[in-house]
mmCIF file with all atom_site columns, C-alpha atoms in Angstrom:
data_model
loop_
_atom_site.group_PDB
_atom_site.id
_atom_site.type_symbol
_atom_site.label_atom_id
_atom_site.label_alt_id
_atom_site.label_comp_id
_atom_site.label_asym_id
_atom_site.label_entity_id
_atom_site.label_seq_id
_atom_site.pdbx_PDB_ins_code
_atom_site.Cartn_x
_atom_site.Cartn_y
_atom_site.Cartn_z
_atom_site.occupancy
_atom_site.B_iso_or_equiv
_atom_site.pdbx_formal_charge
_atom_site.auth_seq_id
_atom_site.auth_comp_id
_atom_site.auth_asym_id
_atom_site.auth_atom_id
_atom_site.pdbx_PDB_model_num
ATOM 1   C CA . UNK A 1 1   ? -37.031 -21.476 -20.339 1.00 47.00 ? 491 UNK A CA 1
ATOM 2   C CA . UNK A 1 2   ? -38.414 -18.936 -17.712 1.00 54.00 ? 492 UNK A CA 1
ATOM 3   C CA . UNK A 1 3   ? -36.767 -15.731 -17.103 1.00 63.00 ? 493 UNK A CA 1
ATOM 4   C CA . UNK A 1 4   ? -33.774 -15.343 -14.843 1.00 77.00 ? 494 UNK A CA 1
ATOM 5   C CA . UNK A 1 5   ? -34.250 -12.772 -12.015 1.00 76.00 ? 495 UNK A CA 1
ATOM 6   C CA . UNK A 1 6   ? -31.729 -11.810 -9.324  1.00 70.00 ? 496 UNK A CA 1
ATOM 7   C CA . UNK A 1 7   ? -32.464 -13.502 -6.077  1.00 79.00 ? 497 UNK A CA 1
ATOM 8   C CA . UNK A 1 8   ? -34.589 -11.787 -3.343  1.00 79.00 ? 498 UNK A CA 1
ATOM 9   C CA . UNK A 1 9   ? -32.410 -10.345 -0.364  1.00 73.00 ? 499 UNK A CA 1
ATOM 10  C CA . UNK A 1 10  ? -34.662 -11.371 2.488   1.00 75.00 ? 500 UNK A CA 1
ATOM 11  C CA . UNK A 1 11  ? -33.956 -9.834  5.909   1.00 76.00 ? 501 UNK A CA 1
ATOM 12  C CA . UNK A 1 12  ? -35.691 -10.361 9.299   1.00 81.00 ? 502 UNK A CA 1
ATOM 13  C CA . UNK A 1 13  ? -37.767 -6.894  8.853   1.00 90.00 ? 503 UNK A CA 1
ATOM 14  C CA . UNK A 1 14  ? -40.646 -6.952  6.467   1.00 95.00 ? 504 UNK A CA 1
ATOM 15  C CA . UNK A 1 15  ? -40.495 -3.222  5.365   1.00 96.00 ? 505 UNK A CA 1
ATOM 16  C CA . UNK A 1 16  ? -36.835 -2.817  4.763   1.00 93.00 ? 506 UNK A CA 1
ATOM 17  C CA . UNK A 1 17  ? -36.691 -6.369  2.946   1.00 93.00 ? 507 UNK A CA 1
ATOM 18  C CA . UNK A 1 18  ? -39.355 -4.908  0.661   1.00 96.00 ? 508 UNK A CA 1
ATOM 19  C CA . UNK A 1 19  ? -37.101 -1.803  -0.074  1.00 94.00 ? 509 UNK A CA 1
ATOM 20  C CA . UNK A 1 20  ? -34.363 -4.210  -0.995  1.00 91.00 ? 510 UNK A CA 1
ATOM 21  C CA . UNK A 1 21  ? -36.163 -5.312  -3.937  1.00 93.00 ? 511 UNK A CA 1
ATOM 22  C CA . UNK A 1 22  ? -34.601 -2.406  -5.658  1.00 92.00 ? 512 UNK A CA 1
ATOM 23  C CA . UNK A 1 23  ? -30.627 -2.619  -4.861  1.00 87.00 ? 513 UNK A CA 1
ATOM 24  C CA . UNK A 1 24  ? -27.681 -0.657  -5.764  1.00 87.00 ? 514 UNK A CA 1
ATOM 25  C CA . UNK A 1 25  ? -29.615 2.526   -6.012  1.00 88.00 ? 515 UNK A CA 1
ATOM 26  C CA . UNK A 1 26  ? -26.623 4.642   -6.355  1.00 88.00 ? 516 UNK A CA 1
ATOM 27  C CA . UNK A 1 27  ? -24.793 2.199   -8.723  1.00 85.00 ? 517 UNK A CA 1
ATOM 28  C CA . UNK A 1 28  ? -26.579 0.301   -11.537 1.00 89.00 ? 518 UNK A CA 1
ATOM 29  C CA . UNK A 1 29  ? -29.831 -0.262  -9.994  1.00 91.00 ? 519 UNK A CA 1
ATOM 30  C CA . UNK A 1 30  ? -30.958 -3.916  -9.732  1.00 89.00 ? 520 UNK A CA 1
ATOM 31  C CA . UNK A 1 31  ? -34.639 -4.557  -9.989  1.00 94.00 ? 521 UNK A CA 1
ATOM 32  C CA . UNK A 1 32  ? -35.808 -7.614  -8.216  1.00 93.00 ? 522 UNK A CA 1
ATOM 33  C CA . UNK A 1 33  ? -39.676 -7.157  -8.892  1.00 96.00 ? 523 UNK A CA 1
ATOM 34  C CA . UNK A 1 34  ? -39.733 -6.300  -12.498 1.00 96.00 ? 524 UNK A CA 1
ATOM 35  C CA . UNK A 1 35  ? -42.753 -8.041  -13.163 1.00 96.00 ? 525 UNK A CA 1
ATOM 36  C CA . UNK A 1 36  ? -46.197 -8.672  -11.498 1.00 97.00 ? 526 UNK A CA 1
ATOM 37  C CA . UNK A 1 37  ? -45.391 -12.348 -11.143 1.00 96.00 ? 527 UNK A CA 1
ATOM 38  C CA . UNK A 1 38  ? -42.198 -11.407 -9.510  1.00 96.00 ? 528 UNK A CA 1
ATOM 39  C CA . UNK A 1 39  ? -44.008 -9.378  -6.988  1.00 97.00 ? 529 UNK A CA 1
ATOM 40  C CA . UNK A 1 40  ? -46.242 -12.373 -6.266  1.00 97.00 ? 530 UNK A CA 1
ATOM 41  C CA . UNK A 1 41  ? -43.089 -14.560 -5.698  1.00 96.00 ? 531 UNK A CA 1
ATOM 42  C CA . UNK A 1 42  ? -41.603 -12.005 -3.539  1.00 96.00 ? 532 UNK A CA 1
ATOM 43  C CA . UNK A 1 43  ? -44.877 -11.898 -1.415  1.00 96.00 ? 533 UNK A CA 1
ATOM 44  C CA . UNK A 1 44  ? -45.175 -15.376 -1.135  1.00 94.00 ? 534 UNK A CA 1
ATOM 45  C CA . UNK A 1 45  ? -41.675 -15.913 0.137   1.00 94.00 ? 535 UNK A CA 1
ATOM 46  C CA . UNK A 1 46  ? -42.301 -12.857 2.543   1.00 94.00 ? 536 UNK A CA 1
ATOM 47  C CA . UNK A 1 47  ? -45.641 -14.844 4.088   1.00 92.00 ? 537 UNK A CA 1
ATOM 48  C CA . UNK A 1 48  ? -47.945 -12.690 2.390   1.00 95.00 ? 538 UNK A CA 1
ATOM 49  C CA . UNK A 1 49  ? -49.122 -15.245 -0.439  1.00 93.00 ? 539 UNK A CA 1
ATOM 50  C CA . UNK A 1 50  ? -51.393 -13.924 -3.202  1.00 95.00 ? 540 UNK A CA 1
ATOM 51  C CA . UNK A 1 51  ? -52.820 -15.427 -6.326  1.00 94.00 ? 541 UNK A CA 1
ATOM 52  C CA . UNK A 1 52  ? -52.070 -12.738 -8.816  1.00 95.00 ? 542 UNK A CA 1
ATOM 53  C CA . UNK A 1 53  ? -50.940 -9.215  -9.496  1.00 97.00 ? 543 UNK A CA 1
ATOM 54  C CA . UNK A 1 54  ? -51.833 -6.730  -12.020 1.00 97.00 ? 544 UNK A CA 1
ATOM 55  C CA . UNK A 1 55  ? -49.461 -4.039  -13.608 1.00 98.00 ? 545 UNK A CA 1
ATOM 56  C CA . UNK A 1 56  ? -51.465 -1.515  -11.772 1.00 97.00 ? 546 UNK A CA 1
ATOM 57  C CA . UNK A 1 57  ? -50.930 -3.329  -8.379  1.00 97.00 ? 547 UNK A CA 1
ATOM 58  C CA . UNK A 1 58  ? -47.156 -3.600  -9.323  1.00 98.00 ? 548 UNK A CA 1
ATOM 59  C CA . UNK A 1 59  ? -47.035 0.229   -9.783  1.00 98.00 ? 549 UNK A CA 1
ATOM 60  C CA . UNK A 1 60  ? -48.761 0.597   -6.264  1.00 97.00 ? 550 UNK A CA 1
ATOM 61  C CA . UNK A 1 61  ? -46.087 -1.722  -4.928  1.00 98.00 ? 551 UNK A CA 1
ATOM 62  C CA . UNK A 1 62  ? -43.222 0.044   -6.319  1.00 98.00 ? 552 UNK A CA 1
ATOM 63  C CA . UNK A 1 63  ? -44.593 3.477   -5.182  1.00 98.00 ? 553 UNK A CA 1
ATOM 64  C CA . UNK A 1 64  ? -44.942 2.129   -1.353  1.00 98.00 ? 554 UNK A CA 1
ATOM 65  C CA . UNK A 1 65  ? -41.481 0.810   -1.799  1.00 98.00 ? 555 UNK A CA 1
ATOM 66  C CA . UNK A 1 66  ? -40.066 3.958   -2.800  1.00 97.00 ? 556 UNK A CA 1
ATOM 67  C CA . UNK A 1 67  ? -41.813 5.844   -0.117  1.00 98.00 ? 557 UNK A CA 1
ATOM 68  C CA . UNK A 1 68  ? -40.716 3.558   2.678   1.00 98.00 ? 558 UNK A CA 1
ATOM 69  C CA . UNK A 1 69  ? -37.341 4.035   1.351   1.00 97.00 ? 559 UNK A CA 1
ATOM 70  C CA . UNK A 1 70  ? -37.645 7.784   1.312   1.00 97.00 ? 560 UNK A CA 1
ATOM 71  C CA . UNK A 1 71  ? -39.148 7.849   4.730   1.00 98.00 ? 561 UNK A CA 1
ATOM 72  C CA . UNK A 1 72  ? -36.784 5.342   6.366   1.00 97.00 ? 562 UNK A CA 1
ATOM 73  C CA . UNK A 1 73  ? -33.607 7.221   4.831   1.00 96.00 ? 563 UNK A CA 1
ATOM 74  C CA . UNK A 1 74  ? -34.898 10.398  6.314   1.00 97.00 ? 564 UNK A CA 1
ATOM 75  C CA . UNK A 1 75  ? -35.471 8.739   9.628   1.00 96.00 ? 565 UNK A CA 1
ATOM 76  C CA . UNK A 1 76  ? -32.023 7.096   9.630   1.00 95.00 ? 566 UNK A CA 1
ATOM 77  C CA . UNK A 1 77  ? -30.287 10.441  9.049   1.00 95.00 ? 567 UNK A CA 1
ATOM 78  C CA . UNK A 1 78  ? -32.640 12.243  11.443  1.00 95.00 ? 568 UNK A CA 1
ATOM 79  C CA . UNK A 1 79  ? -34.171 14.440  8.638   1.00 97.00 ? 569 UNK A CA 1
ATOM 80  C CA . UNK A 1 80  ? -37.636 15.502  8.413   1.00 97.00 ? 570 UNK A CA 1
ATOM 81  C CA . UNK A 1 81  ? -39.820 12.802  6.824   1.00 98.00 ? 571 UNK A CA 1
ATOM 82  C CA . UNK A 1 82  ? -40.973 13.443  3.261   1.00 98.00 ? 572 UNK A CA 1
ATOM 83  C CA . UNK A 1 83  ? -44.694 14.562  3.258   1.00 98.00 ? 573 UNK A CA 1
ATOM 84  C CA . UNK A 1 84  ? -45.525 12.655  0.160   1.00 98.00 ? 574 UNK A CA 1
ATOM 85  C CA . UNK A 1 85  ? -43.917 9.344   0.947   1.00 98.00 ? 575 UNK A CA 1
ATOM 86  C CA . UNK A 1 86  ? -45.503 9.516   4.630   1.00 98.00 ? 576 UNK A CA 1
ATOM 87  C CA . UNK A 1 87  ? -49.045 10.194  2.755   1.00 98.00 ? 577 UNK A CA 1
ATOM 88  C CA . UNK A 1 88  ? -48.323 7.111   0.291   1.00 98.00 ? 578 UNK A CA 1
ATOM 89  C CA . UNK A 1 89  ? -47.472 4.808   3.392   1.00 98.00 ? 579 UNK A CA 1
ATOM 90  C CA . UNK A 1 90  ? -50.646 5.892   5.363   1.00 98.00 ? 580 UNK A CA 1
ATOM 91  C CA . UNK A 1 91  ? -52.676 5.529   2.694   1.00 97.00 ? 581 UNK A CA 1
ATOM 92  C CA . UNK A 1 92  ? -51.527 1.874   1.730   1.00 97.00 ? 582 UNK A CA 1
ATOM 93  C CA . UNK A 1 93  ? -51.845 1.195   5.468   1.00 97.00 ? 583 UNK A CA 1
ATOM 94  C CA . UNK A 1 94  ? -55.428 2.164   5.533   1.00 96.00 ? 584 UNK A CA 1
ATOM 95  C CA . UNK A 1 95  ? -56.476 0.607   2.421   1.00 94.00 ? 585 UNK A CA 1
ATOM 96  C CA . UNK A 1 96  ? -55.008 -2.844  3.603   1.00 93.00 ? 586 UNK A CA 1
ATOM 97  C CA . UNK A 1 97  ? -57.476 -5.028  5.245   1.00 93.00 ? 587 UNK A CA 1
ATOM 98  C CA . UNK A 1 98  ? -55.386 -7.905  6.215   1.00 95.00 ? 588 UNK A CA 1
ATOM 99  C CA . UNK A 1 99  ? -56.040 -9.984  9.602   1.00 94.00 ? 589 UNK A CA 1
ATOM 100 C CA . UNK A 1 100 ? -53.373 -11.591 11.685  1.00 93.00 ? 590 UNK A CA 1
ATOM 101 C CA . UNK A 1 101 ? -54.096 -15.044 12.670  1.00 94.00 ? 591 UNK A CA 1
ATOM 102 C CA . UNK A 1 102 ? -52.593 -17.316 15.059  1.00 95.00 ? 592 UNK A CA 1
ATOM 103 C CA . UNK A 1 103 ? -51.688 -20.831 14.022  1.00 92.00 ? 593 UNK A CA 1
ATOM 104 C CA . UNK A 1 104 ? -51.870 -23.864 16.042  1.00 95.00 ? 594 UNK A CA 1
ATOM 105 C CA . UNK A 1 105 ? -48.196 -23.788 15.823  1.00 96.00 ? 595 UNK A CA 1
ATOM 106 C CA . UNK A 1 106 ? -48.134 -20.431 17.874  1.00 95.00 ? 596 UNK A CA 1
ATOM 107 C CA . UNK A 1 107 ? -47.105 -18.360 14.710  1.00 91.00 ? 597 UNK A CA 1
ATOM 108 C CA . UNK A 1 108 ? -48.491 -15.491 12.926  1.00 90.00 ? 598 UNK A CA 1
ATOM 109 C CA . UNK A 1 109 ? -49.727 -15.693 9.502   1.00 91.00 ? 599 UNK A CA 1
ATOM 110 C CA . UNK A 1 110 ? -51.817 -13.035 7.636   1.00 94.00 ? 600 UNK A CA 1
ATOM 111 C CA . UNK A 1 111 ? -55.312 -13.567 6.254   1.00 94.00 ? 601 UNK A CA 1
ATOM 112 C CA . UNK A 1 112 ? -55.695 -11.478 3.023   1.00 95.00 ? 602 UNK A CA 1
ATOM 113 C CA . UNK A 1 113 ? -58.990 -10.940 1.184   1.00 92.00 ? 603 UNK A CA 1
ATOM 114 C CA . UNK A 1 114 ? -58.798 -12.766 -2.189  1.00 87.00 ? 604 UNK A CA 1
ATOM 115 C CA . UNK A 1 115 ? -60.432 -9.610  -3.971  1.00 88.00 ? 605 UNK A CA 1
ATOM 116 C CA . UNK A 1 116 ? -57.864 -7.455  -2.527  1.00 90.00 ? 606 UNK A CA 1
ATOM 117 C CA . UNK A 1 117 ? -55.031 -9.452  -1.640  1.00 95.00 ? 607 UNK A CA 1
ATOM 118 C CA . UNK A 1 118 ? -52.297 -7.502  -3.136  1.00 97.00 ? 608 UNK A CA 1
ATOM 119 C CA . UNK A 1 119 ? -53.539 -4.260  -1.240  1.00 97.00 ? 609 UNK A CA 1
ATOM 120 C CA . UNK A 1 120 ? -53.946 -6.121  1.881   1.00 97.00 ? 610 UNK A CA 1
ATOM 121 C CA . UNK A 1 121 ? -50.279 -7.360  1.450   1.00 97.00 ? 611 UNK A CA 1
ATOM 122 C CA . UNK A 1 122 ? -49.084 -3.728  0.691   1.00 98.00 ? 612 UNK A CA 1
ATOM 123 C CA . UNK A 1 123 ? -51.103 -2.699  3.919   1.00 97.00 ? 613 UNK A CA 1
ATOM 124 C CA . UNK A 1 124 ? -49.178 -5.237  6.066   1.00 97.00 ? 614 UNK A CA 1
ATOM 125 C CA . UNK A 1 125 ? -45.968 -3.744  4.703   1.00 98.00 ? 615 UNK A CA 1
ATOM 126 C CA . UNK A 1 126 ? -46.882 -0.240  5.263   1.00 98.00 ? 616 UNK A CA 1
ATOM 127 C CA . UNK A 1 127 ? -48.005 -0.937  8.758   1.00 97.00 ? 617 UNK A CA 1
ATOM 128 C CA . UNK A 1 128 ? -44.590 -2.699  9.428   1.00 96.00 ? 618 UNK A CA 1
ATOM 129 C CA . UNK A 1 129 ? -42.801 0.411   8.002   1.00 97.00 ? 619 UNK A CA 1
ATOM 130 C CA . UNK A 1 130 ? -44.930 2.462   10.114  1.00 97.00 ? 620 UNK A CA 1
ATOM 131 C CA . UNK A 1 131 ? -43.835 0.840   13.413  1.00 96.00 ? 621 UNK A CA 1
ATOM 132 C CA . UNK A 1 132 ? -39.948 0.815   12.377  1.00 96.00 ? 622 UNK A CA 1
ATOM 133 C CA . UNK A 1 133 ? -40.136 4.583   11.331  1.00 96.00 ? 623 UNK A CA 1
ATOM 134 C CA . UNK A 1 134 ? -41.914 5.423   14.466  1.00 96.00 ? 624 UNK A CA 1
ATOM 135 C CA . UNK A 1 135 ? -39.528 3.965   16.596  1.00 93.00 ? 625 UNK A CA 1
ATOM 136 C CA . UNK A 1 136 ? -41.900 1.493   18.263  1.00 93.00 ? 626 UNK A CA 1
ATOM 137 C CA . UNK A 1 137 ? -39.512 -1.576  17.912  1.00 90.00 ? 627 UNK A CA 1
ATOM 138 C CA . UNK A 1 138 ? -36.208 -2.517  19.451  1.00 90.00 ? 628 UNK A CA 1
ATOM 139 C CA . UNK A 1 139 ? -33.543 -1.666  16.797  1.00 91.00 ? 629 UNK A CA 1
ATOM 140 C CA . UNK A 1 140 ? -32.550 1.300   14.842  1.00 91.00 ? 630 UNK A CA 1
ATOM 141 C CA . UNK A 1 141 ? -32.733 2.575   11.039  1.00 93.00 ? 631 UNK A CA 1
ATOM 142 C CA . UNK A 1 142 ? -29.301 2.720   9.320   1.00 90.00 ? 632 UNK A CA 1
ATOM 143 C CA . UNK A 1 143 ? -28.015 3.187   5.669   1.00 91.00 ? 633 UNK A CA 1
ATOM 144 C CA . UNK A 1 144 ? -25.771 0.691   4.159   1.00 89.00 ? 634 UNK A CA 1
ATOM 145 C CA . UNK A 1 145 ? -22.143 1.876   4.131   1.00 87.00 ? 635 UNK A CA 1
ATOM 146 C CA . UNK A 1 146 ? -21.863 0.688   0.745   1.00 86.00 ? 636 UNK A CA 1
ATOM 147 C CA . UNK A 1 147 ? -21.315 4.062   -1.568  1.00 85.00 ? 637 UNK A CA 1
ATOM 148 C CA . UNK A 1 148 ? -23.575 2.301   -4.546  1.00 85.00 ? 638 UNK A CA 1
ATOM 149 C CA . UNK A 1 149 ? -26.065 0.958   -2.303  1.00 85.00 ? 639 UNK A CA 1
ATOM 150 C CA . UNK A 1 150 ? -27.244 3.268   0.592   1.00 85.00 ? 640 UNK A CA 1
ATOM 151 C CA . UNK A 1 151 ? -30.281 1.096   1.486   1.00 85.00 ? 641 UNK A CA 1
ATOM 152 C CA . UNK A 1 152 ? -32.054 1.657   4.537   1.00 89.00 ? 642 UNK A CA 1
ATOM 153 C CA . UNK A 1 153 ? -32.102 -1.101  7.036   1.00 89.00 ? 643 UNK A CA 1
ATOM 154 C CA . UNK A 1 154 ? -33.312 -1.925  10.635  1.00 89.00 ? 644 UNK A CA 1
ATOM 155 C CA . UNK A 1 155 ? -30.326 -2.815  12.738  1.00 89.00 ? 645 UNK A CA 1
ATOM 156 C CA . UNK A 1 156 ? -31.160 -4.980  15.580  1.00 88.00 ? 646 UNK A CA 1
ATOM 157 C CA . UNK A 1 157 ? -27.636 -5.934  16.474  1.00 86.00 ? 647 UNK A CA 1
ATOM 158 C CA . UNK A 1 158 ? -26.843 -5.832  20.277  1.00 87.00 ? 648 UNK A CA 1
ATOM 159 C CA . UNK A 1 159 ? -24.419 -2.752  19.607  1.00 87.00 ? 649 UNK A CA 1
ATOM 160 C CA . UNK A 1 160 ? -26.450 -1.171  16.872  1.00 86.00 ? 650 UNK A CA 1
ATOM 161 C CA . UNK A 1 161 ? -23.200 -0.700  14.809  1.00 86.00 ? 651 UNK A CA 1
ATOM 162 C CA . UNK A 1 162 ? -24.038 -2.855  11.732  1.00 85.00 ? 652 UNK A CA 1
ATOM 163 C CA . UNK A 1 163 ? -22.776 -1.074  8.688   1.00 84.00 ? 653 UNK A CA 1
ATOM 164 C CA . UNK A 1 164 ? -24.152 -3.203  5.681   1.00 83.00 ? 654 UNK A CA 1
ATOM 165 C CA . UNK A 1 165 ? -27.679 -3.889  4.597   1.00 81.00 ? 655 UNK A CA 1
ATOM 166 C CA . UNK A 1 166 ? -26.480 -7.290  3.873   1.00 75.00 ? 656 UNK A CA 1
ATOM 167 C CA . UNK A 1 167 ? -23.149 -8.685  4.695   1.00 70.00 ? 657 UNK A CA 1
ATOM 168 C CA . UNK A 1 168 ? -23.316 -11.583 2.030   1.00 71.00 ? 658 UNK A CA 1
ATOM 169 C CA . UNK A 1 169 ? -23.451 -8.742  -0.633  1.00 71.00 ? 659 UNK A CA 1
ATOM 170 C CA . UNK A 1 170 ? -22.522 -5.230  0.021   1.00 79.00 ? 660 UNK A CA 1
ATOM 171 C CA . UNK A 1 171 ? -20.537 -6.147  3.224   1.00 66.00 ? 661 UNK A CA 1
ATOM 172 C CA . UNK A 1 172 ? -18.414 -8.922  1.461   1.00 69.00 ? 662 UNK A CA 1
ATOM 173 C CA . UNK A 1 173 ? -17.895 -6.689  -1.606  1.00 69.00 ? 663 UNK A CA 1
ATOM 174 C CA . UNK A 1 174 ? -16.441 -3.887  0.490   1.00 66.00 ? 664 UNK A CA 1
ATOM 175 C CA . UNK A 1 175 ? -14.332 -6.436  2.378   1.00 70.00 ? 665 UNK A CA 1
ATOM 176 C CA . UNK A 1 176 ? -12.897 -7.565  -0.649  1.00 69.00 ? 666 UNK A CA 1
ATOM 177 C CA . UNK A 1 177 ? -12.171 -4.085  -2.107  1.00 64.00 ? 667 UNK A CA 1
ATOM 178 C CA . UNK A 1 178 ? -10.403 -3.242  0.790   1.00 66.00 ? 668 UNK A CA 1
ATOM 179 C CA . UNK A 1 179 ? -8.490  -6.533  0.836   1.00 62.00 ? 669 UNK A CA 1
ATOM 180 C CA . UNK A 1 180 ? -7.375  -5.967  -2.704  1.00 64.00 ? 670 UNK A CA 1
ATOM 181 C CA . UNK A 1 181 ? -6.390  -2.141  -1.858  1.00 67.00 ? 671 UNK A CA 1
ATOM 182 C CA . UNK A 1 182 ? -4.246  -3.370  0.668   1.00 70.00 ? 672 UNK A CA 1
ATOM 183 C CA . UNK A 1 183 ? -2.789  -6.111  -1.553  1.00 69.00 ? 673 UNK A CA 1
ATOM 184 C CA . UNK A 1 184 ? -1.701  -3.421  -4.174  1.00 72.00 ? 674 UNK A CA 1
ATOM 185 C CA . UNK A 1 185 ? -0.162  -1.032  -1.430  1.00 74.00 ? 675 UNK A CA 1
ATOM 186 C CA . UNK A 1 186 ? 1.658   -4.055  0.044   1.00 74.00 ? 676 UNK A CA 1
ATOM 187 C CA . UNK A 1 187 ? 2.305   -6.340  -2.698  1.00 71.00 ? 677 UNK A CA 1
ATOM 188 C CA . UNK A 1 188 ? 4.814   -8.520  -0.517  1.00 65.00 ? 678 UNK A CA 1
ATOM 189 C CA . UNK A 1 189 ? 2.289   -9.299  2.451   1.00 59.00 ? 679 UNK A CA 1
ATOM 190 C CA . UNK A 1 190 ? -0.356  -12.237 1.799   1.00 53.00 ? 680 UNK A CA 1
#
């Protein structure tokens, strides 16, 4: 029987979805890419399909993930970007050699070199992170309001007041906690 892993939390923004492969950073962390194959799976569902991944490439991916998280968090709170994180993001972006391809259906796909496919995929993720951290896209970086999560996410809502990285997990959990707290305070109301 294959190992069971937590579901991926996929969003609309590649870079912040990638940082979401480690969630509950301030609680009991949940690692969603614990093995090289699991990174292959995440890249595939994210439109960056690769054939395989080595343990060393998984470590490069995790290093990029944590660098994006650190830089996005700093940007969200309008703090100075950590130099080490910026360097790693820039290095991964420069090392990637992916090409954007327009499909006959009018969508973008990424062409990755078979010899450097994981590095190419990481380059695409790093470039996406650069575009959101640099403020080139319509939206704003924010931090999840959940005290155990605090994930950086890219808010593209019209009002730019989204509070949760994922309404189905963090938002729902917080709403349930508030509901139960109110029930304890007012046991007669339902």
